[in-house]
XYZ file of N, CA and C in Angstrom:
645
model
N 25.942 -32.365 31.783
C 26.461 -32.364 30.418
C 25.577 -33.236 29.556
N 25.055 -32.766 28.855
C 23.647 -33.231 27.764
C 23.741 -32.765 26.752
N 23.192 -33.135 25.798
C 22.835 -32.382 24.274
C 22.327 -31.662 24.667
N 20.840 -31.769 25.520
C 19.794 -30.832 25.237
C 20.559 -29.311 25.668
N 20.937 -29.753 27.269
C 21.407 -28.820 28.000
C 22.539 -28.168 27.789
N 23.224 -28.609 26.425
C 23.964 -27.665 26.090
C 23.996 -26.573 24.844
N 22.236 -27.019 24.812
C 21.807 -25.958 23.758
C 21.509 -24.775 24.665
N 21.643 -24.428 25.908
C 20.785 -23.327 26.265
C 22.179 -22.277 26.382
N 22.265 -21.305 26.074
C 23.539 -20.449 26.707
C 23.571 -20.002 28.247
N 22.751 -19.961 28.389
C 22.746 -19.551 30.511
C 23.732 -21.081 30.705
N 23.822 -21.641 30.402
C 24.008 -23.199 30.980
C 26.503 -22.990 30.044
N 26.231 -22.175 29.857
C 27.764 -21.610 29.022
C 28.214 -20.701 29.896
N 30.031 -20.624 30.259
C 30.649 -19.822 30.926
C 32.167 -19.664 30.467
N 32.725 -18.784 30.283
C 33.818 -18.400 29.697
C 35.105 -19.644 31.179
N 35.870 -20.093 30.420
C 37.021 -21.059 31.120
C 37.990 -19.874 32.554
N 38.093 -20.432 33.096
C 38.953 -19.591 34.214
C 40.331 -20.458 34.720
N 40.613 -21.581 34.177
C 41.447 -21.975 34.745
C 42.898 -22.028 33.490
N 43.810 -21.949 34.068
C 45.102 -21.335 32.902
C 46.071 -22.750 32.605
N 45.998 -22.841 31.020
C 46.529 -24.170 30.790
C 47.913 -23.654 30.042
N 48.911 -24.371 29.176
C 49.921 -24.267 28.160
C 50.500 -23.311 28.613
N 50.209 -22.016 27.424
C 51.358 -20.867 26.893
C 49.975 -19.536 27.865
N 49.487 -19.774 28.868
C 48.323 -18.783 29.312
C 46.806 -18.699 28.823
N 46.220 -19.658 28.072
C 45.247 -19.375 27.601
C 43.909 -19.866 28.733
N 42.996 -19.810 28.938
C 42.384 -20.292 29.979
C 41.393 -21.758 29.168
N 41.133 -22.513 30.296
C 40.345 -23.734 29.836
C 40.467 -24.704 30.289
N 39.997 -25.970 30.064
C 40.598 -27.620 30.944
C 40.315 -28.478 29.714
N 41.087 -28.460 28.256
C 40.699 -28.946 27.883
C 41.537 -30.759 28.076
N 40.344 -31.646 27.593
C 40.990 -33.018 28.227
C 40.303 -33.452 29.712
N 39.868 -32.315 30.244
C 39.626 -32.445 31.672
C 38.229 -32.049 32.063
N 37.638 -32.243 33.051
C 36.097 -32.244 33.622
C 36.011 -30.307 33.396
N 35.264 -29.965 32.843
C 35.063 -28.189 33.061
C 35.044 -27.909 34.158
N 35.139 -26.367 34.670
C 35.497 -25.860 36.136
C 34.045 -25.099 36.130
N 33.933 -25.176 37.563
C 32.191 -24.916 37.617
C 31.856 -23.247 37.229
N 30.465 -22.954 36.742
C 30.346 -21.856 36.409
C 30.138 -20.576 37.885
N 30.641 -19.533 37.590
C 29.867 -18.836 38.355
C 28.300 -18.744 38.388
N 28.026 -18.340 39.597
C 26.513 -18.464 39.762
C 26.131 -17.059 39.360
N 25.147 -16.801 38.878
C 24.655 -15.283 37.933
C 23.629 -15.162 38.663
N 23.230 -14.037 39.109
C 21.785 -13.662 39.660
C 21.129 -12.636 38.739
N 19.825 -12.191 39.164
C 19.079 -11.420 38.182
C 20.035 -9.908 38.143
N 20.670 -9.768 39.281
C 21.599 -8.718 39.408
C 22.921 -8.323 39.246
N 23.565 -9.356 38.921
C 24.974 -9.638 38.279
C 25.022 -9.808 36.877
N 26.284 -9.702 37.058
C 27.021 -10.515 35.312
C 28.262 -11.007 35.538
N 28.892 -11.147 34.717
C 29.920 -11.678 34.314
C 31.144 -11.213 33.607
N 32.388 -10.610 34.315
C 33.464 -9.394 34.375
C 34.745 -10.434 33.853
N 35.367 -11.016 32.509
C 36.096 -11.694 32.322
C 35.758 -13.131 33.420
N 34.991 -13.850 33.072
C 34.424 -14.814 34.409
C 34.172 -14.320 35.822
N 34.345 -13.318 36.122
C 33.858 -13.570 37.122
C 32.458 -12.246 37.664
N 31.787 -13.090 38.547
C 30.339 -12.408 39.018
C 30.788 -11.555 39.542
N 30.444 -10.212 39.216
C 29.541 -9.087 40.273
C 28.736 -8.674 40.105
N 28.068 -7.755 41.056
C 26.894 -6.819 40.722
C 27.263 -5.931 39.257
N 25.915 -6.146 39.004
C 25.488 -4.935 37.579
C 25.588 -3.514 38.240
N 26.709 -2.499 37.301
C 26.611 -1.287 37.725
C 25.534 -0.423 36.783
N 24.293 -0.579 37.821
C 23.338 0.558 36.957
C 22.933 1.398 36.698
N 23.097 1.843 35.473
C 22.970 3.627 35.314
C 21.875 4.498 36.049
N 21.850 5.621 36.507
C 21.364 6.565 37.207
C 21.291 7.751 35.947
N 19.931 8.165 36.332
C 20.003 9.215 35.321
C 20.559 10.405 35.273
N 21.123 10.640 34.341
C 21.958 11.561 33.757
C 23.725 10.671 33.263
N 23.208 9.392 33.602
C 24.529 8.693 33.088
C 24.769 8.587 31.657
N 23.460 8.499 31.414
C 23.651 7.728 29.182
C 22.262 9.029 28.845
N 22.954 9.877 27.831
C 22.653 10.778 27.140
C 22.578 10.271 25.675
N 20.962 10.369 25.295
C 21.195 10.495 23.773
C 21.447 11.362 22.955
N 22.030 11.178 22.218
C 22.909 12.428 21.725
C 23.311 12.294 19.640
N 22.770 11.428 19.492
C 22.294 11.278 17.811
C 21.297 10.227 17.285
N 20.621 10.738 16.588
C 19.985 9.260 15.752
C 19.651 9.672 14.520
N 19.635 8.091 13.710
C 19.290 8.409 12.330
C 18.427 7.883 12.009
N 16.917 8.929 11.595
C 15.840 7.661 11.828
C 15.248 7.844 10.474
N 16.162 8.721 9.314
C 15.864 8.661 7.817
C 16.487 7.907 6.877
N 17.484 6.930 7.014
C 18.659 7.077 6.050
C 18.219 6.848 4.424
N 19.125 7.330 3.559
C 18.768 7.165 2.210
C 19.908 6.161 1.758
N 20.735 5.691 1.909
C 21.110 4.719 1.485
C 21.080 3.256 1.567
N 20.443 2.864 2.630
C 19.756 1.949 2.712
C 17.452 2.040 3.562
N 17.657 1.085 3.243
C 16.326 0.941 3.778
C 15.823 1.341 5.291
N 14.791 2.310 5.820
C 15.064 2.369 7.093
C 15.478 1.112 8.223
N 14.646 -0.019 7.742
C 14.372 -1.041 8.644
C 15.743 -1.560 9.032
N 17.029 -1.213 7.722
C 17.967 -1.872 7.896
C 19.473 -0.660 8.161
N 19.096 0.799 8.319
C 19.897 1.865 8.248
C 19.236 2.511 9.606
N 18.615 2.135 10.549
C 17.934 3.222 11.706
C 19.283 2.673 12.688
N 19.590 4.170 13.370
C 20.473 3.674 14.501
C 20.294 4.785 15.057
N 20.697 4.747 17.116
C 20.985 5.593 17.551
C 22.218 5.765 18.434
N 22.610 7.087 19.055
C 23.929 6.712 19.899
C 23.904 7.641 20.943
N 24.460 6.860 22.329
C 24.283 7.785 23.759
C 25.804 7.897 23.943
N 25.353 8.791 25.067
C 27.427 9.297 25.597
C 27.009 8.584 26.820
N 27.721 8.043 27.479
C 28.097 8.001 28.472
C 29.134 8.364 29.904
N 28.243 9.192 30.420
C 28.852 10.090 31.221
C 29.816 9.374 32.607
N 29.364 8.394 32.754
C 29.931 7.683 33.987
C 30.265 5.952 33.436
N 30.777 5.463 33.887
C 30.815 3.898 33.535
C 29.831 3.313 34.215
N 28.892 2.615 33.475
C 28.222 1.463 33.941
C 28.040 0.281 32.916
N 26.751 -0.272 33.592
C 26.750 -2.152 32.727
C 25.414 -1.462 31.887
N 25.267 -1.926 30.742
C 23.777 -2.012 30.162
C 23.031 -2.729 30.459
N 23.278 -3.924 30.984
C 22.680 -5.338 31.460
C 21.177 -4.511 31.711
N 20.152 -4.545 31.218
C 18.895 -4.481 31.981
C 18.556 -3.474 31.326
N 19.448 -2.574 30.256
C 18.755 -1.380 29.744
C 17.648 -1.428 28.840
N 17.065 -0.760 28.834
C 15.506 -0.364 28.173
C 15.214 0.332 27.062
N 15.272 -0.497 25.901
C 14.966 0.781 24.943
C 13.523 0.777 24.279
N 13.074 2.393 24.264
C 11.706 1.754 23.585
C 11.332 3.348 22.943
N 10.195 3.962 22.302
C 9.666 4.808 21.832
C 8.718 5.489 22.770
N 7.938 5.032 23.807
C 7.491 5.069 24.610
C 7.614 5.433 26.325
N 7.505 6.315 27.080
C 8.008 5.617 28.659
C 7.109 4.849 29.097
N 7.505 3.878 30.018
C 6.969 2.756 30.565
C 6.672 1.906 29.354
N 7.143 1.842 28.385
C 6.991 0.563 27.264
C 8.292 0.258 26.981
N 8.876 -0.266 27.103
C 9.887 -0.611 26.371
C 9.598 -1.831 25.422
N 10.632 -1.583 24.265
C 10.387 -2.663 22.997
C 11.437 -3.487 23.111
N 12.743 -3.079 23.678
C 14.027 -3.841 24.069
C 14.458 -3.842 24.638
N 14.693 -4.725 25.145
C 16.004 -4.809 26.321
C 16.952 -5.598 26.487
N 18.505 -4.932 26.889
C 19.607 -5.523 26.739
C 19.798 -6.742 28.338
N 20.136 -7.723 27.662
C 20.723 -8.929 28.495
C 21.425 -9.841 28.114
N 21.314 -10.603 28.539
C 22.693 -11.650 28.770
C 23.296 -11.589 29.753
N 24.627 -12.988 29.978
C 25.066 -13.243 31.558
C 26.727 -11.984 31.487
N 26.879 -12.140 30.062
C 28.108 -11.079 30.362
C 28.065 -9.570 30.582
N 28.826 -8.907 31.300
C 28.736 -7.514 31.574
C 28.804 -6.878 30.411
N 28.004 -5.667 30.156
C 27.691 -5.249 28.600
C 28.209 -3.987 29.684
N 29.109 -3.446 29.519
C 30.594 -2.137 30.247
C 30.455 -1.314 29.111
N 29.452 -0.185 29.192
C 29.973 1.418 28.422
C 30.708 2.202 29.557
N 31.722 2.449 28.655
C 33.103 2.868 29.740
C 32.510 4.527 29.584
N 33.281 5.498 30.695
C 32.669 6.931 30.710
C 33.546 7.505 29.673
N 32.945 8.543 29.056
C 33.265 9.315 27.834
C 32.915 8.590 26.218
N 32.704 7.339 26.971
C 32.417 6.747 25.042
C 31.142 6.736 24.861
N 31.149 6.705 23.246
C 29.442 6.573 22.683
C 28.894 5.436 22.169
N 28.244 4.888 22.612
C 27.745 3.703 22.430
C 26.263 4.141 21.489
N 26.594 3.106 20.073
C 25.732 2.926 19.134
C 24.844 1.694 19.091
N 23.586 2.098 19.011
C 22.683 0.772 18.966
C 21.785 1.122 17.335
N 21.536 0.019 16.858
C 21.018 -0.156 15.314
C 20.286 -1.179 15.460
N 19.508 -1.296 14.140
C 18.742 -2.416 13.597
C 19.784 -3.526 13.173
N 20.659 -2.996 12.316
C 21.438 -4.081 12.047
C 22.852 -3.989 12.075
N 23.696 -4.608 12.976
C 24.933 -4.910 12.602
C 25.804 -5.004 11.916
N 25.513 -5.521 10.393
C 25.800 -5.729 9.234
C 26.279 -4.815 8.448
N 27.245 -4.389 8.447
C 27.877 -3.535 7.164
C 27.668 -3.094 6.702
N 27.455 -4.150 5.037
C 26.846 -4.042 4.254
C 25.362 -4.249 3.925
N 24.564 -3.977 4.769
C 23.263 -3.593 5.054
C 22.552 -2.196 5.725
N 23.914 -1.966 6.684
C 23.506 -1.142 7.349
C 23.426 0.263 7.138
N 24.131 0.262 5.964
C 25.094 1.645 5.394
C 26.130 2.447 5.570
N 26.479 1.053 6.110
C 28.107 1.165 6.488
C 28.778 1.316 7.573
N 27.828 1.253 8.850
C 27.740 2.051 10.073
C 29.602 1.745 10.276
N 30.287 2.091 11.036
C 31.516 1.721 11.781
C 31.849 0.706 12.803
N 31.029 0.879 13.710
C 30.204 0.033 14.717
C 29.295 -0.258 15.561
N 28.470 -1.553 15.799
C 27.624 -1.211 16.217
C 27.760 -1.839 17.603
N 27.264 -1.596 18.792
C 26.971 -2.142 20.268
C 26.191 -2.569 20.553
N 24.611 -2.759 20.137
C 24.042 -3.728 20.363
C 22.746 -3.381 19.435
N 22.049 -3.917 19.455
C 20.882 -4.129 18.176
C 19.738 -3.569 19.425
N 18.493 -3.168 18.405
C 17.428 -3.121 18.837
C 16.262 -3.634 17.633
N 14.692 -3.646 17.933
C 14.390 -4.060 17.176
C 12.696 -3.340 16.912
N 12.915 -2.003 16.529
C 11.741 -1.407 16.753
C 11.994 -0.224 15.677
N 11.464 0.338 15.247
C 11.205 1.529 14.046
C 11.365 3.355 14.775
N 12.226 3.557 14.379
C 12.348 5.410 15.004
C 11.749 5.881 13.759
N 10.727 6.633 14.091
C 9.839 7.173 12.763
C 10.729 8.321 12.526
N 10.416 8.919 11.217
C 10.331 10.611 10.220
C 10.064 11.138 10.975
N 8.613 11.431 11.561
C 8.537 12.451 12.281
C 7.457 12.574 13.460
N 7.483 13.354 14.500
C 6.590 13.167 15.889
C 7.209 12.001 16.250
N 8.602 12.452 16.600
C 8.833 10.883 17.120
C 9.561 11.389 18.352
N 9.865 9.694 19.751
C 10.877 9.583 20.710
C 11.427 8.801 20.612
N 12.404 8.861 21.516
C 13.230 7.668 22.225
C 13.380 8.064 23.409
N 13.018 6.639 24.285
C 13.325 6.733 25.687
C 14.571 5.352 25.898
N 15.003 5.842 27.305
C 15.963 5.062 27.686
C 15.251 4.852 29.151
N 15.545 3.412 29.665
C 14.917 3.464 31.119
C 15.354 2.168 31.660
N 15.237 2.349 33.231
C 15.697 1.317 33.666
C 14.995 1.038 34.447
N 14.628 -0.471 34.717
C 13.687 -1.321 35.709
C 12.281 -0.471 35.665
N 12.291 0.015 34.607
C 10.707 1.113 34.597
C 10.860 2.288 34.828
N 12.208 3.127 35.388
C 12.224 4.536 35.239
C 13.058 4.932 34.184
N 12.738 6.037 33.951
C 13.118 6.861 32.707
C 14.681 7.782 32.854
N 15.433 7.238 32.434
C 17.122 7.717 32.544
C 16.885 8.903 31.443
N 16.297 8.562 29.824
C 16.536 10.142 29.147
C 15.508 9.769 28.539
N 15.019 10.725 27.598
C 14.542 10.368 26.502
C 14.194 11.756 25.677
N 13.966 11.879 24.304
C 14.089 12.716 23.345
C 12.517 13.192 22.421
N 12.622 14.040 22.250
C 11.066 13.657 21.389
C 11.692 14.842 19.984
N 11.291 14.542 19.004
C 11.824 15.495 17.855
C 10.266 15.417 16.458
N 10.536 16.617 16.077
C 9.026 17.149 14.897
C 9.438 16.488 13.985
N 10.822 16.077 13.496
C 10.945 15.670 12.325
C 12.700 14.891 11.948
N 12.852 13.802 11.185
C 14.008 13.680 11.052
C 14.503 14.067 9.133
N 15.510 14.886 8.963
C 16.160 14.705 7.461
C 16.872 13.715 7.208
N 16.407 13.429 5.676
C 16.454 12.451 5.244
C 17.999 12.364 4.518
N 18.790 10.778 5.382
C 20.026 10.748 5.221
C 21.128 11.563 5.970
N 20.218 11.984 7.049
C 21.216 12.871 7.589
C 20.630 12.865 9.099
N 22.276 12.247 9.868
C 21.205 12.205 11.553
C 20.580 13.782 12.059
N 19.887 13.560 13.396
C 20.088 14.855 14.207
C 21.223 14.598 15.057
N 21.982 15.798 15.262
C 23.169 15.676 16.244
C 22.949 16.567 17.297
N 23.517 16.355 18.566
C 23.429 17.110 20.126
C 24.759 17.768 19.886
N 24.980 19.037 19.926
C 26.126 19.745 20.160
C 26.997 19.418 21.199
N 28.325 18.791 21.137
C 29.518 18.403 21.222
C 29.311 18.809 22.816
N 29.259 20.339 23.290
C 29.311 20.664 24.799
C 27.758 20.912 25.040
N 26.666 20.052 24.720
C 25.147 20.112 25.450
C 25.019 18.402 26.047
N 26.290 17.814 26.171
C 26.039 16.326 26.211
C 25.643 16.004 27.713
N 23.996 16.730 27.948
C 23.328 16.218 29.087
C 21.938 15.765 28.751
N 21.502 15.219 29.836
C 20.041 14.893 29.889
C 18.881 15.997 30.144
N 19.409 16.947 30.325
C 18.738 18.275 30.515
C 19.055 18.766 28.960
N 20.090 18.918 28.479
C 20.542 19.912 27.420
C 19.894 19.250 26.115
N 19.753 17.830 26.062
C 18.901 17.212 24.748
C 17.984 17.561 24.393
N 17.049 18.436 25.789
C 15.471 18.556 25.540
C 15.221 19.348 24.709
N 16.163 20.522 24.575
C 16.132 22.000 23.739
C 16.389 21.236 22.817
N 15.227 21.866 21.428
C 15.854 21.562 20.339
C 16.631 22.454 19.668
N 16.962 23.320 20.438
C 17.733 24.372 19.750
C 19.421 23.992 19.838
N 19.399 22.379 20.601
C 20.818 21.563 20.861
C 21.082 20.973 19.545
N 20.061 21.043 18.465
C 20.298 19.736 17.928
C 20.661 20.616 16.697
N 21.184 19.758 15.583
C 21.302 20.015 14.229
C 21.571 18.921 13.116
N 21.624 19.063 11.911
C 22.105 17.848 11.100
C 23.056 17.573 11.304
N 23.153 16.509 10.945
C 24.999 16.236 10.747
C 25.340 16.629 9.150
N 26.870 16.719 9.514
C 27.433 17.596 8.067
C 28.759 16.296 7.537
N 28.982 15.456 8.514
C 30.204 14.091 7.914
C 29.795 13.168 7.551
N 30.242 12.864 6.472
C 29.433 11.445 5.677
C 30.610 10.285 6.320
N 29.615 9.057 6.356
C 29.945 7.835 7.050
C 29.411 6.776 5.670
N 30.498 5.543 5.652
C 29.980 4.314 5.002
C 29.553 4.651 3.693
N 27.921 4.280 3.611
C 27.851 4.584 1.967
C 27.219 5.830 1.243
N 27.750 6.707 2.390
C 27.195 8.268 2.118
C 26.129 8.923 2.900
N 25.833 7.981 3.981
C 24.417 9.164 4.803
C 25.263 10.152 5.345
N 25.091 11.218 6.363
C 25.830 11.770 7.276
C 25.425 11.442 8.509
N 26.344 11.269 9.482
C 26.236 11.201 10.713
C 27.836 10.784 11.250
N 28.286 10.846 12.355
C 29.360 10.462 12.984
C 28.740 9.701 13.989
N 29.120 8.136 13.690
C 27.919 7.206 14.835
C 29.222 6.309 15.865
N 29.383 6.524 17.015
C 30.132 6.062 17.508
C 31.273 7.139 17.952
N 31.440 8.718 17.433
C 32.178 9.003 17.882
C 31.376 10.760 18.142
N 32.526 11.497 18.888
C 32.427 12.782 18.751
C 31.404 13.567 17.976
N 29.999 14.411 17.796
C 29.513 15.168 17.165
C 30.319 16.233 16.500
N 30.010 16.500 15.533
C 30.673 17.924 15.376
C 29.890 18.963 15.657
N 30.388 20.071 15.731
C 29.604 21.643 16.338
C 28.420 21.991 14.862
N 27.934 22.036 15.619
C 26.137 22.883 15.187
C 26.751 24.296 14.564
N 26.509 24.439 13.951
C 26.293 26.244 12.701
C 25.929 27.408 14.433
């Protein structure tokens, strides 16, 4: 217990022991020791297990918006995967590239996309910056171009999905048709289409939930 050392967050662990009216903690009292975290675990309401890691065909991308017109790209780019099975993100890979990745998700707590939900990742978090997104799941920090562009997803260096598209419209995501939500079915671009529901401060896209059906 130090100043210094309690600037680092690895050196931070959520309380496990139950005080008052149920809340967990020791306050008044010596802290209760942390679980030990390995490069392969996390942290499940305090406690360690193994990271469950996705296998491909688990996380499908399945929209992005890499034009928006109501805000600035740098601060309006987002994308969003389905997730077909439950796993941890802990260790996921995001990048434009395969074998490059520009980001990657970590930390000691379990980052849990449960199966059937869509998990949205953006530049920014922020609201009122972002253009309103609904919500976001975790940030990235890299540019999805207009056009000749990808996204890959990958783990420990292999490639779970990834997308390549001629062009994005402006203010308006591309969407994966509602029943193509595979890692095979993304590749066709004959899966994809605009989106037609406006979100926040008027782009279209539905980010975080359900696509709607393609024309």
């Amino acid at each position: 217990a130090t100043a210094p050392g309690n600037d680092d967050a690895g050196n931070w662990c959520k309380g496990t022991s139950a005080y008052g009216s149920g809340d967990l903690g020791t306050p008044g009292q010596p802290n209760s020791p942390c679980a030990t975290i390995s490069k392969t675990s996390c942290l499940d309401n305090g406690t360690a297990r193994e990271i469950l890691a996705p296998q491909p065909g688990d996380l499908v991308i399945t929209e992005f918006m890499a034009d928006p017109n109501a805000v600035a790209d740098s601060n309006g780019e987002w994308f969003e995967v389905y997730a077909a099975r439950a796993v941890d993100l802990n260790g996921l890979e995001l990048g434009t590239e395969p074998g490059k990745p520009k980001t990657t998700l970590g930390g000691t707590e379990c980052l849990v996309a449960k199966a059937g939900s869509f998990v949205v990742f953006a530049r920014s978090s922020d609201s009122a910056v972002n253009g309103g997104l609904p919500a976001v799941d975790h940030l990235f920090g890299f540019s999805i171009v207009n056009s000749n562009g990808r996204l890959v997803l990958s783990w420990a260096g292999g490639t779970l999905d990834q997308i390549t598209y001629a062009s994005a419209g402006a203010g308006r995501s591309a969407s994966l048709k509602p029943a193509k939500l595979t890692a095979a079915d993304n590749d066709d671009t004959a899966n994809w289409c605009a989106a037609s529901t406006s979100y926040g401060k008027g782009d279209l896209g539905t980010p975080g939930s359900a696509n709607g059906g393609c024309p």
